[in-house]
Short mmCIF file of C-alpha atoms and ligand atoms in Angstrom, two decimals:
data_model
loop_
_atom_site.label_atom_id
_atom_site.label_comp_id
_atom_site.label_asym_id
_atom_site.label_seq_id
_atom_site.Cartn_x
_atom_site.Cartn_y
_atom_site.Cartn_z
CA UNK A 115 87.13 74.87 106.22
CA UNK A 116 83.97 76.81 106.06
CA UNK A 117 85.24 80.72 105.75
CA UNK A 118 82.91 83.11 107.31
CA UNK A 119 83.33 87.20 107.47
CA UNK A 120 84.56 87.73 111.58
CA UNK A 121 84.60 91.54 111.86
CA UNK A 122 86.10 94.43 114.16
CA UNK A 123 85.38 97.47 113.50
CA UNK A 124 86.60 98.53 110.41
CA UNK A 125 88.29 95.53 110.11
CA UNK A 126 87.92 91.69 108.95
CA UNK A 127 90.04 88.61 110.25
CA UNK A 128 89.29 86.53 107.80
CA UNK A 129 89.48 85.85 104.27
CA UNK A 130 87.60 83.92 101.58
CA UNK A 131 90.80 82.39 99.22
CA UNK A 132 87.50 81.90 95.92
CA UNK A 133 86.14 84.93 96.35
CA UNK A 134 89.48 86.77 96.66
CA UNK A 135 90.30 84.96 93.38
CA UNK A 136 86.97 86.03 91.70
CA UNK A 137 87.15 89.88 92.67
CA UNK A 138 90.95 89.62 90.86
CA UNK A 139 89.19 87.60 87.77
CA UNK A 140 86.39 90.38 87.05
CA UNK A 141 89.84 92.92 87.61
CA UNK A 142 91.14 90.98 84.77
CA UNK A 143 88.14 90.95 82.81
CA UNK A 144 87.27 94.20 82.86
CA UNK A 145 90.77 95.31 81.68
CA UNK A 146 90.96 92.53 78.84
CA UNK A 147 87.63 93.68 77.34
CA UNK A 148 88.88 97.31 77.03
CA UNK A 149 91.11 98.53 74.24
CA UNK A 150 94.71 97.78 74.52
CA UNK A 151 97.23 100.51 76.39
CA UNK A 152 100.68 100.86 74.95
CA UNK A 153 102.27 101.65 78.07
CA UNK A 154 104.72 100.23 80.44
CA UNK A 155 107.04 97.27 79.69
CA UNK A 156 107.97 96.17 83.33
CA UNK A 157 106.31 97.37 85.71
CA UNK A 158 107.29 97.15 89.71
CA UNK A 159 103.68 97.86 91.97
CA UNK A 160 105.01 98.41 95.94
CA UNK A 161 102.00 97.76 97.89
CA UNK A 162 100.95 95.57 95.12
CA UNK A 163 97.95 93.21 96.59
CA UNK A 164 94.91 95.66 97.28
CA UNK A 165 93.35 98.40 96.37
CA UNK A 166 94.90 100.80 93.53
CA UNK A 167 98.36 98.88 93.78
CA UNK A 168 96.53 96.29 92.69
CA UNK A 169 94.51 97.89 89.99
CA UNK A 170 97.68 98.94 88.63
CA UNK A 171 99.16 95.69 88.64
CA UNK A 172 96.20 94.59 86.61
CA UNK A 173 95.89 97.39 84.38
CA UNK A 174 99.56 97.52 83.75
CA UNK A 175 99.61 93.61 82.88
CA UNK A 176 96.45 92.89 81.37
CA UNK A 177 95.96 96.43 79.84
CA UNK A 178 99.41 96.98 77.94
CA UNK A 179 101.12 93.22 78.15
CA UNK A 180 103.58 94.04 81.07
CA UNK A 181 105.75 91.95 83.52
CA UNK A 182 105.33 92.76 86.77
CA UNK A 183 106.74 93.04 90.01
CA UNK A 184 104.97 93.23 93.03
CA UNK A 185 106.05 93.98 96.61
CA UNK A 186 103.08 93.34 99.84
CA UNK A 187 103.36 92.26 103.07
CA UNK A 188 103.66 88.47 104.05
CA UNK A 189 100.61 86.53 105.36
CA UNK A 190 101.09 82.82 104.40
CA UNK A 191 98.20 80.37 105.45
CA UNK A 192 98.41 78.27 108.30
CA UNK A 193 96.35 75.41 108.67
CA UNK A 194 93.33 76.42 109.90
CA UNK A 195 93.79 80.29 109.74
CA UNK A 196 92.92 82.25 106.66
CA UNK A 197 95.89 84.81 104.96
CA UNK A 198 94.91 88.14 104.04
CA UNK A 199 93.10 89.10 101.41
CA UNK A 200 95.92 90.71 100.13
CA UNK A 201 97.62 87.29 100.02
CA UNK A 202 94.79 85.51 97.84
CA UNK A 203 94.72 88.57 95.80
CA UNK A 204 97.79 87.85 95.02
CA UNK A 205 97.68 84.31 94.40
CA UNK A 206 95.13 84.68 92.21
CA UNK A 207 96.99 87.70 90.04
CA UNK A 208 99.85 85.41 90.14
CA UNK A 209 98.19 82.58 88.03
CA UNK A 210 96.50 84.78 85.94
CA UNK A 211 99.34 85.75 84.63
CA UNK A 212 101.20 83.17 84.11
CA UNK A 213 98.18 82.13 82.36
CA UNK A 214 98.56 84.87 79.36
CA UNK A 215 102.18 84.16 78.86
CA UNK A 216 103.27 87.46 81.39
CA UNK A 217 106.06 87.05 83.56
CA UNK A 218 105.58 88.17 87.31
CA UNK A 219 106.92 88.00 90.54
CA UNK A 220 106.20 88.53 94.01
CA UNK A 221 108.12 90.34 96.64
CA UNK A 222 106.91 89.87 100.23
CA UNK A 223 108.30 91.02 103.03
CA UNK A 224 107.79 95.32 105.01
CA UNK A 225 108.02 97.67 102.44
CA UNK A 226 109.64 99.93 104.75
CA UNK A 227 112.82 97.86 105.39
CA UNK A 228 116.14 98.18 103.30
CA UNK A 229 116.29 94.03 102.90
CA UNK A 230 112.65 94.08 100.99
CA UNK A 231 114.44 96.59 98.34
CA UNK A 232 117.23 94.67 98.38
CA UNK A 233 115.37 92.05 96.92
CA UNK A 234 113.27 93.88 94.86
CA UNK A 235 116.42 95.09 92.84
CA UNK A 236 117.90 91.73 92.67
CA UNK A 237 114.92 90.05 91.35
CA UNK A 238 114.49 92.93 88.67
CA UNK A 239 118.15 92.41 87.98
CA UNK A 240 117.73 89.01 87.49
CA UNK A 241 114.04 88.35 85.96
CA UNK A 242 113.43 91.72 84.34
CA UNK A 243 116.33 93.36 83.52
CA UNK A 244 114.77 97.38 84.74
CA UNK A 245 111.96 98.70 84.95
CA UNK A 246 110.33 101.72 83.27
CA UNK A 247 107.56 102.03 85.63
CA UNK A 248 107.04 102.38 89.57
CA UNK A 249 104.28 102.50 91.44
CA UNK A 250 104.17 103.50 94.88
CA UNK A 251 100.93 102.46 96.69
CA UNK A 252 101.97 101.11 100.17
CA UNK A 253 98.96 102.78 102.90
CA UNK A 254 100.02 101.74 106.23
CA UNK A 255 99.65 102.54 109.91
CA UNK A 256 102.78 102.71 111.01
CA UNK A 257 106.65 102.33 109.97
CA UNK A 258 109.65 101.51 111.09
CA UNK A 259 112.59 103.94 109.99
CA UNK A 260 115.35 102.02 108.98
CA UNK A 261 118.02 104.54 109.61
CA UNK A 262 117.11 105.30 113.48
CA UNK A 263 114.91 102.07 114.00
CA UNK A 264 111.96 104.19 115.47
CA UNK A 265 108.28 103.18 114.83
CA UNK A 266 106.15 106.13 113.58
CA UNK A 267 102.16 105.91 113.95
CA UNK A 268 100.03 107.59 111.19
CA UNK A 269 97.05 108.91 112.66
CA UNK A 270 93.89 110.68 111.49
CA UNK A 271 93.27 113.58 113.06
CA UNK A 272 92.03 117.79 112.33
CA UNK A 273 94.86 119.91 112.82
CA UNK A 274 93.97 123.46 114.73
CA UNK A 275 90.82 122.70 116.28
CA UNK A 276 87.94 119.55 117.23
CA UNK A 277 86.33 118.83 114.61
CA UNK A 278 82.66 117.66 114.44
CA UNK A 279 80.71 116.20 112.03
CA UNK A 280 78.71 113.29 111.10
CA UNK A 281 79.63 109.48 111.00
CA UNK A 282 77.97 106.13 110.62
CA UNK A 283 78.80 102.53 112.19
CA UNK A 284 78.35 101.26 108.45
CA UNK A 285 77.80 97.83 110.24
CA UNK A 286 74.70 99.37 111.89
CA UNK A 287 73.84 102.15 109.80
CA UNK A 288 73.97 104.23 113.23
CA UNK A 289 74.72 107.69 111.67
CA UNK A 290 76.10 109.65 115.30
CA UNK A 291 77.78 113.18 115.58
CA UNK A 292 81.82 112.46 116.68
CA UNK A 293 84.04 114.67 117.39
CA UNK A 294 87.55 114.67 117.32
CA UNK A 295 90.40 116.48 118.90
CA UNK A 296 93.16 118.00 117.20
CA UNK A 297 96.78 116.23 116.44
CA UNK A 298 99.39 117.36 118.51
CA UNK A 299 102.96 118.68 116.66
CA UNK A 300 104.33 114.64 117.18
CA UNK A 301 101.58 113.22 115.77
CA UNK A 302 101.27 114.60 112.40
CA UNK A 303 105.07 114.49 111.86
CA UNK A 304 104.53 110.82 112.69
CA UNK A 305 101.72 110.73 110.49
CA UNK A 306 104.20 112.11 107.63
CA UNK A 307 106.80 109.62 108.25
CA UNK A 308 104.72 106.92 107.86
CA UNK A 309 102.69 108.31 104.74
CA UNK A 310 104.68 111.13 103.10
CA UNK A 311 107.49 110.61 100.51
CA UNK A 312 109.89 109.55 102.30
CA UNK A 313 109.58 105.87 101.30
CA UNK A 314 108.76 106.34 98.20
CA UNK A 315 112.16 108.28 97.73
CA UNK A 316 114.23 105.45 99.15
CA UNK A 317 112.64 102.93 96.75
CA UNK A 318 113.76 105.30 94.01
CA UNK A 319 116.89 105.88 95.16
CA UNK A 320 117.59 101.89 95.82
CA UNK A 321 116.29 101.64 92.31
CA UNK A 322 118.83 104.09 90.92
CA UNK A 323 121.66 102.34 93.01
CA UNK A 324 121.03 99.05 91.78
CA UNK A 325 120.48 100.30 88.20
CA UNK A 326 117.30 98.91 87.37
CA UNK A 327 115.73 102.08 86.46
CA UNK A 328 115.00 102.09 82.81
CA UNK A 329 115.96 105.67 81.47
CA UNK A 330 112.36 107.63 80.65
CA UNK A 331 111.13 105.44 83.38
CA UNK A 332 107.75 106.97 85.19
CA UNK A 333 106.96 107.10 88.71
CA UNK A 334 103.55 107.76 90.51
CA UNK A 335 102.06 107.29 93.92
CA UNK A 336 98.41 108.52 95.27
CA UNK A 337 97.17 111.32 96.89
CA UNK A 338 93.61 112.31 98.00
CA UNK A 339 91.98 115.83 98.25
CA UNK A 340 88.43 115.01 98.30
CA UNK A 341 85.11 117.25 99.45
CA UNK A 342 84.54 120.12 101.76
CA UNK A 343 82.51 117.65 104.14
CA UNK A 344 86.00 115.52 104.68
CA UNK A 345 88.48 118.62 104.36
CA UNK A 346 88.99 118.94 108.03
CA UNK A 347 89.91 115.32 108.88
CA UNK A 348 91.61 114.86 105.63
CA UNK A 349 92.96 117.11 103.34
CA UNK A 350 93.64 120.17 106.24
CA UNK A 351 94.08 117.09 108.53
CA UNK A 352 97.31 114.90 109.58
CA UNK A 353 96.79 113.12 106.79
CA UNK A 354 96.84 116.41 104.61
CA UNK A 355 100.08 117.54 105.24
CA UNK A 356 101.40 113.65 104.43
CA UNK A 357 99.57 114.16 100.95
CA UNK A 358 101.76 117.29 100.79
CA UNK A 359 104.90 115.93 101.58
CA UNK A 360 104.28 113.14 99.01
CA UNK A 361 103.26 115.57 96.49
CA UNK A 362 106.68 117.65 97.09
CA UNK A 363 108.46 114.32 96.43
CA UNK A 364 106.70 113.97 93.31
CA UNK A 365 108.15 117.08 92.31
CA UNK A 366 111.83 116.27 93.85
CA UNK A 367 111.61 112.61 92.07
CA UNK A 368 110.75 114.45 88.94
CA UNK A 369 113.24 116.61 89.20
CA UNK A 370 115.92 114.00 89.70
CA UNK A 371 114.21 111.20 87.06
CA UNK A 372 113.95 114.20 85.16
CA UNK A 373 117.89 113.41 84.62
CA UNK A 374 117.23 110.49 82.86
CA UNK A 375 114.66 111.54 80.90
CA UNK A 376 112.29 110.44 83.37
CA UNK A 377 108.95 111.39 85.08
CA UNK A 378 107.71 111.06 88.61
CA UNK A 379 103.71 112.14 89.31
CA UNK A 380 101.32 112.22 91.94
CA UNK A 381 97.78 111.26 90.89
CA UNK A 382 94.58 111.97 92.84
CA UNK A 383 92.39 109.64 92.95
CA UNK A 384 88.41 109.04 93.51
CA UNK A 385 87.26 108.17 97.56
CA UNK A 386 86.61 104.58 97.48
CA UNK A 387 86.19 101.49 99.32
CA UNK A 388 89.66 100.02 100.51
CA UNK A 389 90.64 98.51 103.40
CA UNK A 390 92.19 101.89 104.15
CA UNK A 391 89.49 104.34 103.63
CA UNK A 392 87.14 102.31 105.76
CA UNK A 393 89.83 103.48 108.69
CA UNK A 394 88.89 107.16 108.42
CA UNK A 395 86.32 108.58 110.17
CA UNK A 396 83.37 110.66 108.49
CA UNK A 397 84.80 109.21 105.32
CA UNK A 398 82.70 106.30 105.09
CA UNK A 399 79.43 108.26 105.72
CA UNK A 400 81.11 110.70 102.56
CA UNK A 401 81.71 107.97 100.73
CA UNK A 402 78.32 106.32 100.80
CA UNK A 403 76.54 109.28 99.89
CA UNK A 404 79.16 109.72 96.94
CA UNK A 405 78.61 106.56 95.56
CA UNK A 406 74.86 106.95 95.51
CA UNK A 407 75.35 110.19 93.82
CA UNK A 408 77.91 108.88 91.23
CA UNK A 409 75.65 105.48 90.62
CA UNK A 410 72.63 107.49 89.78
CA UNK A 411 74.82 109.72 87.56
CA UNK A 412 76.42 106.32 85.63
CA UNK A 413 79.51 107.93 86.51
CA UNK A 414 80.67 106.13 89.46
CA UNK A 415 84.13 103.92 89.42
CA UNK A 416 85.95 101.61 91.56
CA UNK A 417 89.86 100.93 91.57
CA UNK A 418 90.01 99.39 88.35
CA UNK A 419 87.79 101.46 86.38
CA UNK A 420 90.12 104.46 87.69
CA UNK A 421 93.01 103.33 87.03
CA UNK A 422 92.31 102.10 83.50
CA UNK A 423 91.27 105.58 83.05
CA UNK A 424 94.81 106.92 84.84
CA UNK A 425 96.58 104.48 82.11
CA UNK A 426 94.32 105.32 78.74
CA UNK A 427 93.42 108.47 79.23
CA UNK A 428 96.41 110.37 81.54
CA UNK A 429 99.72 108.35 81.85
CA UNK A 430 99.94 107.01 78.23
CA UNK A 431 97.75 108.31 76.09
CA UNK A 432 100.29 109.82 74.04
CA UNK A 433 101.73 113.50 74.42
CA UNK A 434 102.20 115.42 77.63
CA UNK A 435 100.22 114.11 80.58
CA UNK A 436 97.65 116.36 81.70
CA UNK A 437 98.38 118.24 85.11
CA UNK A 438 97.11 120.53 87.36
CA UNK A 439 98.59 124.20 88.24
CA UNK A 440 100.72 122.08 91.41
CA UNK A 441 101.67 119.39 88.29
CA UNK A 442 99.40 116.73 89.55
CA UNK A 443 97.13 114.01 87.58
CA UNK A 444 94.01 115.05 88.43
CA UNK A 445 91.20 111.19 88.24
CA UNK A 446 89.38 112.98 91.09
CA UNK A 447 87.37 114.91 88.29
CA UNK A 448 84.46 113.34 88.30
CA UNK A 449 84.36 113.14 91.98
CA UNK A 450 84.94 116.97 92.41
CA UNK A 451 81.80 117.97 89.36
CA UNK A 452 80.22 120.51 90.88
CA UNK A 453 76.59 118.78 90.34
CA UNK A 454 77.93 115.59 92.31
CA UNK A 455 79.48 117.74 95.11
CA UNK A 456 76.63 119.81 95.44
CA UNK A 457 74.17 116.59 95.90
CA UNK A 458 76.43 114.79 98.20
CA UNK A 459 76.15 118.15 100.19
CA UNK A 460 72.69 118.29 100.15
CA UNK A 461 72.63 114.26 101.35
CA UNK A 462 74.92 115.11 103.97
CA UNK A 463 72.85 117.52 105.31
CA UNK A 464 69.51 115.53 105.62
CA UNK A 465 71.01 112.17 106.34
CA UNK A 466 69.96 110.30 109.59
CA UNK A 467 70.21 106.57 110.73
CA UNK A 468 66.36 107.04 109.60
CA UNK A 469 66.37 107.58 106.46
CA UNK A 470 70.33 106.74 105.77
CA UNK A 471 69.23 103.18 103.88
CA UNK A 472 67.43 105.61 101.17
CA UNK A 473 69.39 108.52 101.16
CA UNK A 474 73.02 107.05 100.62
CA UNK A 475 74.35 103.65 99.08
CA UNK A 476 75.38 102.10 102.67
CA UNK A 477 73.96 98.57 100.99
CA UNK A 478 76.68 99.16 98.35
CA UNK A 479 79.51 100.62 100.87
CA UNK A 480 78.72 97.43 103.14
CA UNK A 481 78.94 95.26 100.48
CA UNK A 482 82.31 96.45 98.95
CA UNK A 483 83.54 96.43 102.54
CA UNK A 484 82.85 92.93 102.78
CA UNK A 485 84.44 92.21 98.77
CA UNK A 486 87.81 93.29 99.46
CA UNK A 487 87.65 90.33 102.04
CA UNK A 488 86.61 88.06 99.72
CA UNK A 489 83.13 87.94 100.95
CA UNK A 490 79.60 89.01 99.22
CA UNK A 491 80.80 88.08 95.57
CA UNK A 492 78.24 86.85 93.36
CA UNK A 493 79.01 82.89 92.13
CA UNK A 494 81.06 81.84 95.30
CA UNK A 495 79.52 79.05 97.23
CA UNK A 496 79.81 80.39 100.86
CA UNK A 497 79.04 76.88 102.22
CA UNK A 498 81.33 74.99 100.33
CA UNK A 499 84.62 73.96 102.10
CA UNK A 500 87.60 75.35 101.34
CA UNK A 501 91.57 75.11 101.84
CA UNK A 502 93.02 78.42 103.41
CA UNK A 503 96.32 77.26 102.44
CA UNK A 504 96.66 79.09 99.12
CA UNK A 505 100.18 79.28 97.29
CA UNK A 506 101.43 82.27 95.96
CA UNK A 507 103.55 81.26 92.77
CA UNK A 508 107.02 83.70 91.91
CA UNK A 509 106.92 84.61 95.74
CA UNK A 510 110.44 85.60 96.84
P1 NAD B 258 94.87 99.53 100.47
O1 NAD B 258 94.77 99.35 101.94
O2 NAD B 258 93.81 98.91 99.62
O3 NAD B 258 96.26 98.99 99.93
C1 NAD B 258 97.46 99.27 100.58
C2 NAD B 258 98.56 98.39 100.06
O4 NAD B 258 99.75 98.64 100.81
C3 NAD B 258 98.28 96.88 100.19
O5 NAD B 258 98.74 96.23 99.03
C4 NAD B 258 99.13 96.48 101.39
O6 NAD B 258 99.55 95.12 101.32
C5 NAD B 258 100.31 97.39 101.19
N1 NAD B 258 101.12 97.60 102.40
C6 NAD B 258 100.75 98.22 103.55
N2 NAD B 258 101.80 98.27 104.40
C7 NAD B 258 102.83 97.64 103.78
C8 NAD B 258 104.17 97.36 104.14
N3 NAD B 258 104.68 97.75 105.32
N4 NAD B 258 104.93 96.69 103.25
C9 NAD B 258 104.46 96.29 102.05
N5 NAD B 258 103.20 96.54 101.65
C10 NAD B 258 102.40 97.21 102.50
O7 NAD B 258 94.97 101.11 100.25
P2 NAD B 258 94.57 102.09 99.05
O8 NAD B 258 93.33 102.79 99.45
O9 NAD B 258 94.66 101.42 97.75
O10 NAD B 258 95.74 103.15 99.20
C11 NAD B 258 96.82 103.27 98.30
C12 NAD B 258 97.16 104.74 98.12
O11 NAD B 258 96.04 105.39 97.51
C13 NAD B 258 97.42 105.48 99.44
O12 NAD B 258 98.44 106.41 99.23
C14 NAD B 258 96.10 106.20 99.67
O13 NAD B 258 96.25 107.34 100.48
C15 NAD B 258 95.74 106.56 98.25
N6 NAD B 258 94.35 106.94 97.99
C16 NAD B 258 93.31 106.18 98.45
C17 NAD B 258 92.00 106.61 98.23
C18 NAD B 258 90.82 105.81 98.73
O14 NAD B 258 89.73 106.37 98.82
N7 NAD B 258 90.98 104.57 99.04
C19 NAD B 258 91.76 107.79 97.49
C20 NAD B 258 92.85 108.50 97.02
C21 NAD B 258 94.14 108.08 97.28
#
């Protein structure tokens, strides 16, 4: 089948299984051409097949030489039909690894749900033994609680007021003024549910249970604080007080890790292009202008190059890991400088669907956009016919 990009929105149906594959290989590459990271040993990634859980599955295997466990959701080809992106991703991370000699093994199934961590621990139990590092990257819309069987929906919203600013169709390059009303009481506990801690505290507790925790074992998940431009949709947003939640876990899990010698962080991390982000509004438009900022600086990074940095220069490079005053990793540095802030502010302010080409990388936002479907990579022959029906190897 011939694979073409079929957007909506923010959001692409289809998926291209080579250049999925190739986006994971240049992953690999980059990491293999960097020095080597004596970190973790076996390594379990939840939310393991985009983005930065993917990054860290990379990083963690192809950096320092460790197994690794990852848990996504389920999207197996049909014929016909392409699987996510997350799925190829996958695949491809799967064979690459078996490649160097690294065991791995995939966990599909909702995060969220009790029978996924049940597996999770049995297949550590079995393959692995324990594990001395967790990451927790799951970003979802919504979740199921397993205890009372309710669905929660995240949502992105101020809190306290409407809040106006700038966006852009990054399709179009429209750049229009939105505004958006405030979340009500329901929706931002919602919104915590489904992106706070809570999770992320089961999966360590289900760990625990099932003794596969390796004592010293680390734990980290991702938070975001970002610019003044996105403060009111993000950080002081619904979304905010999620981040906040997760970043009191961090301390609770650190607290109770602490017990075995463990560690449990939050990191925050750079804006970038992930299926995710592209969800928010204003963000894009923030991002876009960050990136041409950061590119003209040399200092701009993408998933992998940030979390190679999280693993070398923050998590293991030997001694106490440097924190903030609220105790968390801090690989937003570059993205908070004060010369790159106060550019992106000055962009903001000028930035039109005239002149938006010019003034921000939009060319280079689209274009990731269309990467993380497997789309736009340089060497894949878009003509060429393909099989959607792509294995992934170690799935359980
Ligand atoms: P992403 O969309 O690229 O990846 C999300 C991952 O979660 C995917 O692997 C997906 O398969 C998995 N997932 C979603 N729902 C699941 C479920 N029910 N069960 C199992 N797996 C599930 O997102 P991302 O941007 O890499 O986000 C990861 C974390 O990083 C989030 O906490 C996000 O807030 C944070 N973060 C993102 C940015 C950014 O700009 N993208 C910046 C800072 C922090």
């Amino acid at each position: 089948m011939i694979i073409k990009p079929r957007t909506r929105g923010f959001i692409c149906t289809t998926a291209h299984p080579a250049g999925c594959a190739l986006q994971v290989q240049e992953q690999v590459d980059y990491v293999k051409e960097r020095p080597a990271i004596q970190g973790p040993r076996n390594v379990l990634v939840i939310g393991a097949s985009a983005g930065y859980g993917l990054a860290a599955r990379i990083v963690a295997a192809f950096g320092a030489g460790a197994n690794t466990v990852g848990v996504f959701r389920a999207s197996e080809s049909k014929p016909g039909r392409t699987s996510s992106a997350g799925w190829y991703n996958s695949a491809a991370f799967e064979k690459a690894a078996a490649q160097a000699g690294l065991k791995s093994f995939s966990v599909t199934g909702d995060a969220f749900m009790p029978e996924t961590k049940a597996k999770a621990v049995e297949l550590i139990r079995r393959e692995l033994g324990q594990v001395d590092l967790v990451v927790y990257s799951v970003a979802s819309a919504r979740r199921t609680d397993p205890a009372t069987g309710e669905t929660y929906n995240s949502v992105l919203k101020p809190l306290g007021g409407t809040y106006t600013n700038k966006t852009v169709n990054f399709h179009t390059g429209e750049v229009t003024e939105i505004s958006i009303e405030p979340g009500t009481e329901q929706e931002t506990k919602e919104t915590v549910a489904v992106m706070g801690g809570e999770d992320w505290q089961l999966w360590i507790d289900a760990l625990q249970a099932g003794g596969v925790l390796a004592d010293g074992a680390t734990t980290i998940s991702y938070s975001y604080i970002g610019s003044q431009i996105t403060q009111p949709i993000y950080r002081e947003g619904t979304i905010g007080q999620a981040k906040d939640h997760l970043e009191a876990t961090a301390k609770q899990l650190g607290d109770q890790l602490g017990a075995i010698g463990g560690r449990a962080f939050v990191t925050v991390s750079k804006g970038l292009v992930t299926q995710s982000s592209s969800a928010i509004p204003v963000v894009p438009l923030y991002i876009s202008a960050l990136y041409k900022v950061m590119k003209e600086k040399g200092i701009h990074e993408g998933c992998i190059e940030q979390t190679y940095r999280l693993f070398s220069e923050r998590l293991y490079a030997g001694g106490e890991v440097p924190v903030d005053a609220e105790g968390r990793i801090r690989i937003d540095d570059w993205e908070l400088r004060e010369d790159v802030q106060r550019e992106v502010a000055e962009l903001w302010a000028a930035v039109t669907t005239d002149n938006i080409e010019q003034l921000t990388d939009l060319a280079g936002y689209r274009k990731e956009f269309f990467q993380l479907f497997g789309f736009e990579t340089e060497g894949v022959d878009y003509e060429a016919d393909v099989d959607p029906m792509v294995d992934v190897p170690n799935a359980y």
